[in-house]
Amino acid sequence: GYNGANSQTRATEEYNGSSWTSGGDLSPQGNPDGGTYSGSANGTQTAGLFVGGSSQGSTDYYFNTSYEYDGSSWGSPATFTSPGLAYLNMFGTQTAAVSGGGVRPSQPYVRNYEYDGSSWSSGEDSPVGRAAGGSAGTLTAGIIFGGYNPGVSPPALTTSKHYDGTNWTAGGNMNFGSNGGGSNGTQTAALAIRGDNGSGDVASCQQYNGTTWSTTATAATV
């Protein structure tokens, strides 16, 4: 993560339903400055996956590796078959993950990659380049939505795309562009939490029923 003052951290923290405790540190391969941020993750507390990311320091790095977490420590890196990328849109599990899009530097990618628990392979490219979007679902029933692409106008995207394990198809458009917010759920019951609409941070959340988006509860703070 990123803790301000141009400082990245390697720390992992775990939550048991009531309190946070420290887990094993992540040390991205080839990074003399130690920490990482803007990577993507999925899975569970005892079977997690972390992909890509970047680091600022004596040299700017964009990582093309992924790491598995077993509940106490991070394993050896698996090579992610792309240039190093940050702000990827990822969904699935530790043994069946999808990573679509991402950025390096300031250039959104459309590449799509799938992970089977040991190696990455190429899938069908995403229809539009996007980074920092929301995502939810599984390898065979996933969705990515929102995000940003500085090459289009407006750069805060409203589109969503469904993935069936092979192909991308169009989903419903969001009510407003959203990037950098939180997300969770499934392809037919997804939630986009806050984010940036291109003009600034917004507190409104949006939910998806598999066809259409609706604006829902507003977060307590922006």
mmCIF file with all atom_site columns, C-alpha atoms in Angstrom:
data_model
loop_
_atom_site.group_PDB
_atom_site.id
_atom_site.type_symbol
_atom_site.label_atom_id
_atom_site.label_alt_id
_atom_site.label_comp_id
_atom_site.label_asym_id
_atom_site.label_entity_id
_atom_site.label_seq_id
_atom_site.pdbx_PDB_ins_code
_atom_site.Cartn_x
_atom_site.Cartn_y
_atom_site.Cartn_z
_atom_site.occupancy
_atom_site.B_iso_or_equiv
_atom_site.pdbx_formal_charge
_atom_site.auth_seq_id
_atom_site.auth_comp_id
_atom_site.auth_asym_id
_atom_site.auth_atom_id
_atom_site.pdbx_PDB_model_num
ATOM 1   C CA . GLY A 1 1   ? 0.000   0.000   0.000   1.00 0.00 ? 1   GLY A CA 1
ATOM 2   C CA . TYR A 1 2   ? 0.833   3.689   0.038   1.00 0.00 ? 2   TYR A CA 1
ATOM 3   C CA . ASN A 1 3   ? 1.087   5.530   3.348   1.00 0.00 ? 3   ASN A CA 1
ATOM 4   C CA . GLY A 1 4   ? 1.818   9.055   2.152   1.00 0.00 ? 4   GLY A CA 1
ATOM 5   C CA . ALA A 1 5   ? 5.000   11.116  1.878   1.00 0.00 ? 5   ALA A CA 1
ATOM 6   C CA . ASN A 1 6   ? 6.000   9.095   -1.210  1.00 0.00 ? 6   ASN A CA 1
ATOM 7   C CA . SER A 1 7   ? 6.406   6.016   0.957   1.00 0.00 ? 7   SER A CA 1
ATOM 8   C CA . GLN A 1 8   ? 5.256   2.491   0.073   1.00 0.00 ? 8   GLN A CA 1
ATOM 9   C CA . THR A 1 9   ? 4.753   -0.265  2.588   1.00 0.00 ? 9   THR A CA 1
ATOM 10  C CA . ARG A 1 10  ? 5.292   -4.038  2.462   1.00 0.00 ? 10  ARG A CA 1
ATOM 11  C CA . ALA A 1 11  ? 2.958   -4.734  5.367   1.00 0.00 ? 11  ALA A CA 1
ATOM 12  C CA . THR A 1 12  ? 0.081   -7.236  5.294   1.00 0.00 ? 12  THR A CA 1
ATOM 13  C CA . GLU A 1 13  ? -2.742  -6.975  7.806   1.00 0.00 ? 13  GLU A CA 1
ATOM 14  C CA . GLU A 1 14  ? -5.415  -9.567  8.604   1.00 0.00 ? 14  GLU A CA 1
ATOM 15  C CA . TYR A 1 15  ? -8.879  -9.060  10.080  1.00 0.00 ? 15  TYR A CA 1
ATOM 16  C CA . ASN A 1 16  ? -10.710 -11.630 12.214  1.00 0.00 ? 16  ASN A CA 1
ATOM 17  C CA . GLY A 1 17  ? -14.047 -9.871  12.457  1.00 0.00 ? 17  GLY A CA 1
ATOM 18  C CA . SER A 1 18  ? -13.142 -7.641  15.379  1.00 0.00 ? 18  SER A CA 1
ATOM 19  C CA . SER A 1 19  ? -9.467  -6.644  15.211  1.00 0.00 ? 19  SER A CA 1
ATOM 20  C CA . TRP A 1 20  ? -6.496  -6.301  12.852  1.00 0.00 ? 20  TRP A CA 1
ATOM 21  C CA . THR A 1 21  ? -3.191  -8.180  13.210  1.00 0.00 ? 21  THR A CA 1
ATOM 22  C CA . SER A 1 22  ? 0.018   -8.191  11.178  1.00 0.00 ? 22  SER A CA 1
ATOM 23  C CA . GLY A 1 23  ? 0.639   -10.866 8.563   1.00 0.00 ? 23  GLY A CA 1
ATOM 24  C CA . GLY A 1 24  ? 3.695   -11.671 6.448   1.00 0.00 ? 24  GLY A CA 1
ATOM 25  C CA . ASP A 1 25  ? 5.328   -8.813  4.551   1.00 0.00 ? 25  ASP A CA 1
ATOM 26  C CA . LEU A 1 26  ? 5.271   -8.726  0.768   1.00 0.00 ? 26  LEU A CA 1
ATOM 27  C CA . SER A 1 27  ? 8.629   -7.914  -0.874  1.00 0.00 ? 27  SER A CA 1
ATOM 28  C CA . PRO A 1 28  ? 8.160   -7.397  -4.636  1.00 0.00 ? 28  PRO A CA 1
ATOM 29  C CA . GLN A 1 29  ? 10.935  -8.976  -6.664  1.00 0.00 ? 29  GLN A CA 1
ATOM 30  C CA . GLY A 1 30  ? 13.486  -6.582  -8.135  1.00 0.00 ? 30  GLY A CA 1
ATOM 31  C CA . ASN A 1 31  ? 12.410  -3.599  -6.040  1.00 0.00 ? 31  ASN A CA 1
ATOM 32  C CA . PRO A 1 32  ? 15.254  -2.122  -3.973  1.00 0.00 ? 32  PRO A CA 1
ATOM 33  C CA . ASP A 1 33  ? 12.891  0.418   -2.435  1.00 0.00 ? 33  ASP A CA 1
ATOM 34  C CA . GLY A 1 34  ? 10.898  -2.298  -0.734  1.00 0.00 ? 34  GLY A CA 1
ATOM 35  C CA . GLY A 1 35  ? 7.197   -1.515  -0.880  1.00 0.00 ? 35  GLY A CA 1
ATOM 36  C CA . THR A 1 36  ? 4.488   -1.535  -3.503  1.00 0.00 ? 36  THR A CA 1
ATOM 37  C CA . TYR A 1 37  ? 1.115   0.067   -4.139  1.00 0.00 ? 37  TYR A CA 1
ATOM 38  C CA . SER A 1 38  ? -1.621  0.139   -6.814  1.00 0.00 ? 38  SER A CA 1
ATOM 39  C CA . GLY A 1 39  ? -1.556  -3.632  -7.225  1.00 0.00 ? 39  GLY A CA 1
ATOM 40  C CA . SER A 1 40  ? -4.716  -5.757  -7.279  1.00 0.00 ? 40  SER A CA 1
ATOM 41  C CA . ALA A 1 41  ? -5.820  -8.602  -5.063  1.00 0.00 ? 41  ALA A CA 1
ATOM 42  C CA . ASN A 1 42  ? -8.527  -11.233 -4.682  1.00 0.00 ? 42  ASN A CA 1
ATOM 43  C CA . GLY A 1 43  ? -9.244  -14.480 -2.868  1.00 0.00 ? 43  GLY A CA 1
ATOM 44  C CA . THR A 1 44  ? -9.584  -15.135 0.856   1.00 0.00 ? 44  THR A CA 1
ATOM 45  C CA . GLN A 1 45  ? -7.489  -14.528 3.965   1.00 0.00 ? 45  GLN A CA 1
ATOM 46  C CA . THR A 1 46  ? -5.863  -17.976 3.696   1.00 0.00 ? 46  THR A CA 1
ATOM 47  C CA . ALA A 1 47  ? -5.795  -18.200 -0.110  1.00 0.00 ? 47  ALA A CA 1
ATOM 48  C CA . GLY A 1 48  ? -5.087  -14.752 -1.494  1.00 0.00 ? 48  GLY A CA 1
ATOM 49  C CA . LEU A 1 49  ? -3.519  -13.479 -4.707  1.00 0.00 ? 49  LEU A CA 1
ATOM 50  C CA . PHE A 1 50  ? -1.710  -10.171 -5.314  1.00 0.00 ? 50  PHE A CA 1
ATOM 51  C CA . VAL A 1 51  ? -0.867  -9.022  -8.861  1.00 0.00 ? 51  VAL A CA 1
ATOM 52  C CA . GLY A 1 52  ? 1.184   -6.216  -10.393 1.00 0.00 ? 52  GLY A CA 1
ATOM 53  C CA . GLY A 1 53  ? 1.519   -2.805  -8.782  1.00 0.00 ? 53  GLY A CA 1
ATOM 54  C CA . SER A 1 54  ? 4.108   -0.067  -8.837  1.00 0.00 ? 54  SER A CA 1
ATOM 55  C CA . SER A 1 55  ? 6.711   1.541   -6.640  1.00 0.00 ? 55  SER A CA 1
ATOM 56  C CA . GLN A 1 56  ? 8.302   4.970   -6.546  1.00 0.00 ? 56  GLN A CA 1
ATOM 57  C CA . GLY A 1 57  ? 11.808  5.578   -5.309  1.00 0.00 ? 57  GLY A CA 1
ATOM 58  C CA . SER A 1 58  ? 15.243  5.816   -6.881  1.00 0.00 ? 58  SER A CA 1
ATOM 59  C CA . THR A 1 59  ? 13.569  4.220   -9.934  1.00 0.00 ? 59  THR A CA 1
ATOM 60  C CA . ASP A 1 60  ? 9.883   3.832   -10.801 1.00 0.00 ? 60  ASP A CA 1
ATOM 61  C CA . TYR A 1 61  ? 8.918   0.161   -11.084 1.00 0.00 ? 61  TYR A CA 1
ATOM 62  C CA . TYR A 1 62  ? 5.897   -1.521  -12.629 1.00 0.00 ? 62  TYR A CA 1
ATOM 63  C CA . PHE A 1 63  ? 5.709   -5.153  -11.555 1.00 0.00 ? 63  PHE A CA 1
ATOM 64  C CA . ASN A 1 64  ? 4.849   -8.122  -13.774 1.00 0.00 ? 64  ASN A CA 1
ATOM 65  C CA . THR A 1 65  ? 4.674   -10.651 -10.951 1.00 0.00 ? 65  THR A CA 1
ATOM 66  C CA . SER A 1 66  ? 1.989   -12.192 -8.766  1.00 0.00 ? 66  SER A CA 1
ATOM 67  C CA . TYR A 1 67  ? 2.168   -13.704 -5.289  1.00 0.00 ? 67  TYR A CA 1
ATOM 68  C CA . GLU A 1 68  ? -0.007  -16.171 -3.389  1.00 0.00 ? 68  GLU A CA 1
ATOM 69  C CA . TYR A 1 69  ? -0.772  -15.813 0.320   1.00 0.00 ? 69  TYR A CA 1
ATOM 70  C CA . ASP A 1 70  ? -1.471  -18.813 2.572   1.00 0.00 ? 70  ASP A CA 1
ATOM 71  C CA . GLY A 1 71  ? -2.624  -16.988 5.665   1.00 0.00 ? 71  GLY A CA 1
ATOM 72  C CA . SER A 1 72  ? 0.831   -16.323 7.076   1.00 0.00 ? 72  SER A CA 1
ATOM 73  C CA . SER A 1 73  ? 3.345   -15.697 4.280   1.00 0.00 ? 73  SER A CA 1
ATOM 74  C CA . TRP A 1 74  ? 3.657   -14.807 0.598   1.00 0.00 ? 74  TRP A CA 1
ATOM 75  C CA . GLY A 1 75  ? 5.034   -17.447 -1.799  1.00 0.00 ? 75  GLY A CA 1
ATOM 76  C CA . SER A 1 76  ? 7.533   -17.136 -4.629  1.00 0.00 ? 76  SER A CA 1
ATOM 77  C CA . PRO A 1 77  ? 6.456   -14.880 -7.494  1.00 0.00 ? 77  PRO A CA 1
ATOM 78  C CA . ALA A 1 78  ? 4.809   -16.177 -10.650 1.00 0.00 ? 78  ALA A CA 1
ATOM 79  C CA . THR A 1 79  ? 5.547   -14.191 -13.803 1.00 0.00 ? 79  THR A CA 1
ATOM 80  C CA . PHE A 1 80  ? 2.579   -12.222 -15.037 1.00 0.00 ? 80  PHE A CA 1
ATOM 81  C CA . THR A 1 81  ? 2.671   -12.481 -18.848 1.00 0.00 ? 81  THR A CA 1
ATOM 82  C CA . SER A 1 82  ? 2.617   -8.785  -19.694 1.00 0.00 ? 82  SER A CA 1
ATOM 83  C CA . PRO A 1 83  ? 4.603   -5.614  -19.130 1.00 0.00 ? 83  PRO A CA 1
ATOM 84  C CA . GLY A 1 84  ? 4.451   -4.586  -15.500 1.00 0.00 ? 84  GLY A CA 1
ATOM 85  C CA . LEU A 1 85  ? 1.049   -3.071  -14.766 1.00 0.00 ? 85  LEU A CA 1
ATOM 86  C CA . ALA A 1 86  ? -0.688  -1.147  -11.994 1.00 0.00 ? 86  ALA A CA 1
ATOM 87  C CA . TYR A 1 87  ? -4.350  -0.539  -11.156 1.00 0.00 ? 87  TYR A CA 1
ATOM 88  C CA . LEU A 1 88  ? -5.516  -3.792  -12.746 1.00 0.00 ? 88  LEU A CA 1
ATOM 89  C CA . ASN A 1 89  ? -9.175  -4.865  -12.773 1.00 0.00 ? 89  ASN A CA 1
ATOM 90  C CA . MET A 1 90  ? -9.204  -8.338  -11.204 1.00 0.00 ? 90  MET A CA 1
ATOM 91  C CA . PHE A 1 91  ? -11.783 -10.879 -10.051 1.00 0.00 ? 91  PHE A CA 1
ATOM 92  C CA . GLY A 1 92  ? -11.979 -14.580 -9.203  1.00 0.00 ? 92  GLY A CA 1
ATOM 93  C CA . THR A 1 93  ? -10.059 -16.745 -6.741  1.00 0.00 ? 93  THR A CA 1
ATOM 94  C CA . GLN A 1 94  ? -6.457  -17.697 -6.032  1.00 0.00 ? 94  GLN A CA 1
ATOM 95  C CA . THR A 1 95  ? -6.675  -20.643 -8.433  1.00 0.00 ? 95  THR A CA 1
ATOM 96  C CA . ALA A 1 96  ? -9.039  -19.162 -11.037 1.00 0.00 ? 96  ALA A CA 1
ATOM 97  C CA . ALA A 1 97  ? -8.376  -15.445 -11.459 1.00 0.00 ? 97  ALA A CA 1
ATOM 98  C CA . VAL A 1 98  ? -8.889  -12.936 -14.248 1.00 0.00 ? 98  VAL A CA 1
ATOM 99  C CA . SER A 1 99  ? -6.967  -9.697  -14.685 1.00 0.00 ? 99  SER A CA 1
ATOM 100 C CA . GLY A 1 100 ? -8.267  -7.337  -17.357 1.00 0.00 ? 100 GLY A CA 1
ATOM 101 C CA . GLY A 1 101 ? -6.737  -3.983  -18.213 1.00 0.00 ? 101 GLY A CA 1
ATOM 102 C CA . GLY A 1 102 ? -4.406  -1.910  -16.062 1.00 0.00 ? 102 GLY A CA 1
ATOM 103 C CA . VAL A 1 103 ? -2.003  0.906   -16.788 1.00 0.00 ? 103 VAL A CA 1
ATOM 104 C CA . ARG A 1 104 ? 1.691   1.573   -17.469 1.00 0.00 ? 104 ARG A CA 1
ATOM 105 C CA . PRO A 1 105 ? 2.552   4.605   -17.287 1.00 0.00 ? 105 PRO A CA 1
ATOM 106 C CA . SER A 1 106 ? -0.572  6.623   -18.142 1.00 0.00 ? 106 SER A CA 1
ATOM 107 C CA . GLN A 1 107 ? -1.437  4.167   -20.928 1.00 0.00 ? 107 GLN A CA 1
ATOM 108 C CA . PRO A 1 108 ? -4.418  1.876   -20.306 1.00 0.00 ? 108 PRO A CA 1
ATOM 109 C CA . TYR A 1 109 ? -4.028  -1.675  -21.569 1.00 0.00 ? 109 TYR A CA 1
ATOM 110 C CA . VAL A 1 110 ? -6.718  -3.963  -22.940 1.00 0.00 ? 110 VAL A CA 1
ATOM 111 C CA . ARG A 1 111 ? -4.868  -7.217  -22.285 1.00 0.00 ? 111 ARG A CA 1
ATOM 112 C CA . ASN A 1 112 ? -6.689  -9.962  -20.380 1.00 0.00 ? 112 ASN A CA 1
ATOM 113 C CA . TYR A 1 113 ? -4.911  -12.711 -18.436 1.00 0.00 ? 113 TYR A CA 1
ATOM 114 C CA . GLU A 1 114 ? -6.135  -15.771 -16.549 1.00 0.00 ? 114 GLU A CA 1
ATOM 115 C CA . TYR A 1 115 ? -4.435  -17.556 -13.645 1.00 0.00 ? 115 TYR A CA 1
ATOM 116 C CA . ASP A 1 116 ? -4.934  -21.239 -12.808 1.00 0.00 ? 116 ASP A CA 1
ATOM 117 C CA . GLY A 1 117 ? -3.045  -21.326 -9.513  1.00 0.00 ? 117 GLY A CA 1
ATOM 118 C CA . SER A 1 118 ? 0.393   -21.835 -11.049 1.00 0.00 ? 118 SER A CA 1
ATOM 119 C CA . SER A 1 119 ? 0.724   -19.873 -14.296 1.00 0.00 ? 119 SER A CA 1
ATOM 120 C CA . TRP A 1 120 ? -0.813  -17.063 -16.326 1.00 0.00 ? 120 TRP A CA 1
ATOM 121 C CA . SER A 1 121 ? -2.193  -17.357 -19.868 1.00 0.00 ? 121 SER A CA 1
ATOM 122 C CA . SER A 1 122 ? -3.700  -14.873 -22.323 1.00 0.00 ? 122 SER A CA 1
ATOM 123 C CA . GLY A 1 123 ? -7.447  -14.488 -22.814 1.00 0.00 ? 123 GLY A CA 1
ATOM 124 C CA . GLU A 1 124 ? -9.591  -12.333 -25.062 1.00 0.00 ? 124 GLU A CA 1
ATOM 125 C CA . ASP A 1 125 ? -8.658  -8.651  -24.865 1.00 0.00 ? 125 ASP A CA 1
ATOM 126 C CA . SER A 1 126 ? -11.024 -6.339  -23.040 1.00 0.00 ? 126 SER A CA 1
ATOM 127 C CA . PRO A 1 127 ? -13.069 -4.183  -25.472 1.00 0.00 ? 127 PRO A CA 1
ATOM 128 C CA . VAL A 1 128 ? -11.749 -0.925  -23.976 1.00 0.00 ? 128 VAL A CA 1
ATOM 129 C CA . GLY A 1 129 ? -8.621  -0.025  -22.043 1.00 0.00 ? 129 GLY A CA 1
ATOM 130 C CA . ARG A 1 130 ? -9.373  0.791   -18.431 1.00 0.00 ? 130 ARG A CA 1
ATOM 131 C CA . ALA A 1 131 ? -7.527  1.070   -15.140 1.00 0.00 ? 131 ALA A CA 1
ATOM 132 C CA . ALA A 1 132 ? -8.661  1.396   -11.514 1.00 0.00 ? 132 ALA A CA 1
ATOM 133 C CA . GLY A 1 133 ? -12.106 0.053   -12.329 1.00 0.00 ? 133 GLY A CA 1
ATOM 134 C CA . GLY A 1 134 ? -14.357 -2.055  -10.155 1.00 0.00 ? 134 GLY A CA 1
ATOM 135 C CA . SER A 1 135 ? -14.701 -5.812  -10.530 1.00 0.00 ? 135 SER A CA 1
ATOM 136 C CA . ALA A 1 136 ? -16.654 -8.745  -9.136  1.00 0.00 ? 136 ALA A CA 1
ATOM 137 C CA . GLY A 1 137 ? -17.505 -12.369 -9.777  1.00 0.00 ? 137 GLY A CA 1
ATOM 138 C CA . THR A 1 138 ? -15.677 -15.482 -10.925 1.00 0.00 ? 138 THR A CA 1
ATOM 139 C CA . LEU A 1 139 ? -13.565 -16.546 -13.889 1.00 0.00 ? 139 LEU A CA 1
ATOM 140 C CA . THR A 1 140 ? -16.626 -17.841 -15.744 1.00 0.00 ? 140 THR A CA 1
ATOM 141 C CA . ALA A 1 141 ? -19.074 -15.158 -14.569 1.00 0.00 ? 141 ALA A CA 1
ATOM 142 C CA . GLY A 1 142 ? -17.190 -11.941 -13.945 1.00 0.00 ? 142 GLY A CA 1
ATOM 143 C CA . ILE A 1 143 ? -17.653 -8.233  -14.511 1.00 0.00 ? 143 ILE A CA 1
ATOM 144 C CA . ILE A 1 144 ? -15.458 -5.147  -14.704 1.00 0.00 ? 144 ILE A CA 1
ATOM 145 C CA . PHE A 1 145 ? -16.942 -1.651  -14.572 1.00 0.00 ? 145 PHE A CA 1
ATOM 146 C CA . GLY A 1 146 ? -16.045 2.011   -14.391 1.00 0.00 ? 146 GLY A CA 1
ATOM 147 C CA . GLY A 1 147 ? -12.378 2.957   -14.224 1.00 0.00 ? 147 GLY A CA 1
ATOM 148 C CA . TYR A 1 148 ? -10.581 5.546   -16.274 1.00 0.00 ? 148 TYR A CA 1
ATOM 149 C CA . ASN A 1 149 ? -8.998  5.932   -19.695 1.00 0.00 ? 149 ASN A CA 1
ATOM 150 C CA . PRO A 1 150 ? -7.277  9.280   -20.405 1.00 0.00 ? 150 PRO A CA 1
ATOM 151 C CA . GLY A 1 151 ? -7.540  8.607   -24.140 1.00 0.00 ? 151 GLY A CA 1
ATOM 152 C CA . VAL A 1 152 ? -11.325 8.940   -24.227 1.00 0.00 ? 152 VAL A CA 1
ATOM 153 C CA . SER A 1 153 ? -13.760 11.692  -23.251 1.00 0.00 ? 153 SER A CA 1
ATOM 154 C CA . PRO A 1 154 ? -14.827 11.734  -20.543 1.00 0.00 ? 154 PRO A CA 1
ATOM 155 C CA . PRO A 1 155 ? -11.962 9.718   -19.036 1.00 0.00 ? 155 PRO A CA 1
ATOM 156 C CA . ALA A 1 156 ? -14.098 8.441   -16.136 1.00 0.00 ? 156 ALA A CA 1
ATOM 157 C CA . LEU A 1 157 ? -15.788 5.408   -17.708 1.00 0.00 ? 157 LEU A CA 1
ATOM 158 C CA . THR A 1 158 ? -19.396 4.372   -17.161 1.00 0.00 ? 158 THR A CA 1
ATOM 159 C CA . THR A 1 159 ? -19.359 1.115   -19.149 1.00 0.00 ? 159 THR A CA 1
ATOM 160 C CA . SER A 1 160 ? -19.374 -2.405  -17.726 1.00 0.00 ? 160 SER A CA 1
ATOM 161 C CA . LYS A 1 161 ? -18.287 -5.650  -19.391 1.00 0.00 ? 161 LYS A CA 1
ATOM 162 C CA . HIS A 1 162 ? -19.279 -9.232  -18.586 1.00 0.00 ? 162 HIS A CA 1
ATOM 163 C CA . TYR A 1 163 ? -16.825 -12.133 -18.900 1.00 0.00 ? 163 TYR A CA 1
ATOM 164 C CA . ASP A 1 164 ? -17.903 -15.774 -19.324 1.00 0.00 ? 164 ASP A CA 1
ATOM 165 C CA . GLY A 1 165 ? -14.469 -17.371 -19.162 1.00 0.00 ? 165 GLY A CA 1
ATOM 166 C CA . THR A 1 166 ? -13.886 -16.860 -22.891 1.00 0.00 ? 166 THR A CA 1
ATOM 167 C CA . ASN A 1 167 ? -15.572 -13.726 -24.217 1.00 0.00 ? 167 ASN A CA 1
ATOM 168 C CA . TRP A 1 168 ? -16.366 -10.174 -23.099 1.00 0.00 ? 168 TRP A CA 1
ATOM 169 C CA . THR A 1 169 ? -19.850 -8.790  -23.730 1.00 0.00 ? 169 THR A CA 1
ATOM 170 C CA . ALA A 1 170 ? -21.451 -5.435  -22.966 1.00 0.00 ? 170 ALA A CA 1
ATOM 171 C CA . GLY A 1 171 ? -23.223 -4.936  -19.658 1.00 0.00 ? 171 GLY A CA 1
ATOM 172 C CA . GLY A 1 172 ? -25.304 -2.022  -18.422 1.00 0.00 ? 172 GLY A CA 1
ATOM 173 C CA . ASN A 1 173 ? -23.923 1.513   -18.152 1.00 0.00 ? 173 ASN A CA 1
ATOM 174 C CA . MET A 1 174 ? -23.349 3.002   -14.730 1.00 0.00 ? 174 MET A CA 1
ATOM 175 C CA . ASN A 1 175 ? -25.248 6.138   -13.700 1.00 0.00 ? 175 ASN A CA 1
ATOM 176 C CA . PHE A 1 176 ? -21.987 8.068   -13.343 1.00 0.00 ? 176 PHE A CA 1
ATOM 177 C CA . GLY A 1 177 ? -18.326 7.372   -14.002 1.00 0.00 ? 177 GLY A CA 1
ATOM 178 C CA . SER A 1 178 ? -16.472 5.828   -11.095 1.00 0.00 ? 178 SER A CA 1
ATOM 179 C CA . ASN A 1 179 ? -12.801 4.967   -10.707 1.00 0.00 ? 179 ASN A CA 1
ATOM 180 C CA . GLY A 1 180 ? -10.591 4.169   -7.755  1.00 0.00 ? 180 GLY A CA 1
ATOM 181 C CA . GLY A 1 181 ? -13.476 3.134   -5.514  1.00 0.00 ? 181 GLY A CA 1
ATOM 182 C CA . GLY A 1 182 ? -14.229 -0.155  -3.820  1.00 0.00 ? 182 GLY A CA 1
ATOM 183 C CA . SER A 1 183 ? -16.190 -3.033  -5.331  1.00 0.00 ? 183 SER A CA 1
ATOM 184 C CA . ASN A 1 184 ? -17.476 -6.498  -4.496  1.00 0.00 ? 184 ASN A CA 1
ATOM 185 C CA . GLY A 1 185 ? -20.202 -9.022  -5.247  1.00 0.00 ? 185 GLY A CA 1
ATOM 186 C CA . THR A 1 186 ? -21.027 -11.145 -8.280  1.00 0.00 ? 186 THR A CA 1
ATOM 187 C CA . GLN A 1 187 ? -21.788 -10.550 -11.946 1.00 0.00 ? 187 GLN A CA 1
ATOM 188 C CA . THR A 1 188 ? -25.505 -10.263 -11.170 1.00 0.00 ? 188 THR A CA 1
ATOM 189 C CA . ALA A 1 189 ? -25.232 -8.522  -7.784  1.00 0.00 ? 189 ALA A CA 1
ATOM 190 C CA . ALA A 1 190 ? -22.279 -6.122  -7.837  1.00 0.00 ? 190 ALA A CA 1
ATOM 191 C CA . LEU A 1 191 ? -21.600 -3.046  -5.755  1.00 0.00 ? 191 LEU A CA 1
ATOM 192 C CA . ALA A 1 192 ? -19.493 -0.001  -6.698  1.00 0.00 ? 192 ALA A CA 1
ATOM 193 C CA . ILE A 1 193 ? -18.494 1.923   -3.584  1.00 0.00 ? 193 ILE A CA 1
ATOM 194 C CA . ARG A 1 194 ? -17.663 5.617   -3.892  1.00 0.00 ? 194 ARG A CA 1
ATOM 195 C CA . GLY A 1 195 ? -14.879 6.580   -6.322  1.00 0.00 ? 195 GLY A CA 1
ATOM 196 C CA . ASP A 1 196 ? -14.009 9.535   -8.550  1.00 0.00 ? 196 ASP A CA 1
ATOM 197 C CA . ASN A 1 197 ? -16.420 10.663  -11.271 1.00 0.00 ? 197 ASN A CA 1
ATOM 198 C CA . GLY A 1 198 ? -13.863 12.724  -13.191 1.00 0.00 ? 198 GLY A CA 1
ATOM 199 C CA . SER A 1 199 ? -14.644 15.932  -11.335 1.00 0.00 ? 199 SER A CA 1
ATOM 200 C CA . GLY A 1 200 ? -13.830 14.761  -7.833  1.00 0.00 ? 200 GLY A CA 1
ATOM 201 C CA . ASP A 1 201 ? -14.638 12.200  -5.167  1.00 0.00 ? 201 ASP A CA 1
ATOM 202 C CA . VAL A 1 202 ? -18.249 11.124  -4.743  1.00 0.00 ? 202 VAL A CA 1
ATOM 203 C CA . ALA A 1 203 ? -19.861 9.423   -1.769  1.00 0.00 ? 203 ALA A CA 1
ATOM 204 C CA . SER A 1 204 ? -22.711 7.776   -3.686  1.00 0.00 ? 204 SER A CA 1
ATOM 205 C CA . CYS A 1 205 ? -22.632 4.027   -4.267  1.00 0.00 ? 205 CYS A CA 1
ATOM 206 C CA . GLN A 1 206 ? -24.097 2.094   -7.188  1.00 0.00 ? 206 GLN A CA 1
ATOM 207 C CA . GLN A 1 207 ? -25.434 -1.459  -7.360  1.00 0.00 ? 207 GLN A CA 1
ATOM 208 C CA . TYR A 1 208 ? -25.920 -3.784  -10.332 1.00 0.00 ? 208 TYR A CA 1
ATOM 209 C CA . ASN A 1 209 ? -28.479 -6.537  -10.858 1.00 0.00 ? 209 ASN A CA 1
ATOM 210 C CA . GLY A 1 210 ? -26.893 -8.097  -13.944 1.00 0.00 ? 210 GLY A CA 1
ATOM 211 C CA . THR A 1 211 ? -28.615 -5.704  -16.338 1.00 0.00 ? 211 THR A CA 1
ATOM 212 C CA . THR A 1 212 ? -28.954 -2.204  -14.903 1.00 0.00 ? 212 THR A CA 1
ATOM 213 C CA . TRP A 1 213 ? -27.208 0.028   -12.377 1.00 0.00 ? 213 TRP A CA 1
ATOM 214 C CA . SER A 1 214 ? -28.991 2.039   -9.694  1.00 0.00 ? 214 SER A CA 1
ATOM 215 C CA . THR A 1 215 ? -27.672 4.639   -7.289  1.00 0.00 ? 215 THR A CA 1
ATOM 216 C CA . THR A 1 216 ? -27.931 3.457   -3.705  1.00 0.00 ? 216 THR A CA 1
ATOM 217 C CA . ALA A 1 217 ? -26.752 4.408   -0.204  1.00 0.00 ? 217 ALA A CA 1
ATOM 218 C CA . THR A 1 218 ? -24.392 7.327   0.255   1.00 0.00 ? 218 THR A CA 1
ATOM 219 C CA . ALA A 1 219 ? -21.219 6.769   2.236   1.00 0.00 ? 219 ALA A CA 1
ATOM 220 C CA . ALA A 1 220 ? -20.920 8.687   5.508   1.00 0.00 ? 220 ALA A CA 1
ATOM 221 C CA . THR A 1 221 ? -17.865 10.606  4.256   1.00 0.00 ? 221 THR A CA 1
ATOM 222 C CA . VAL A 1 222 ? -16.358 11.306  0.821   1.00 0.00 ? 222 VAL A CA 1
#
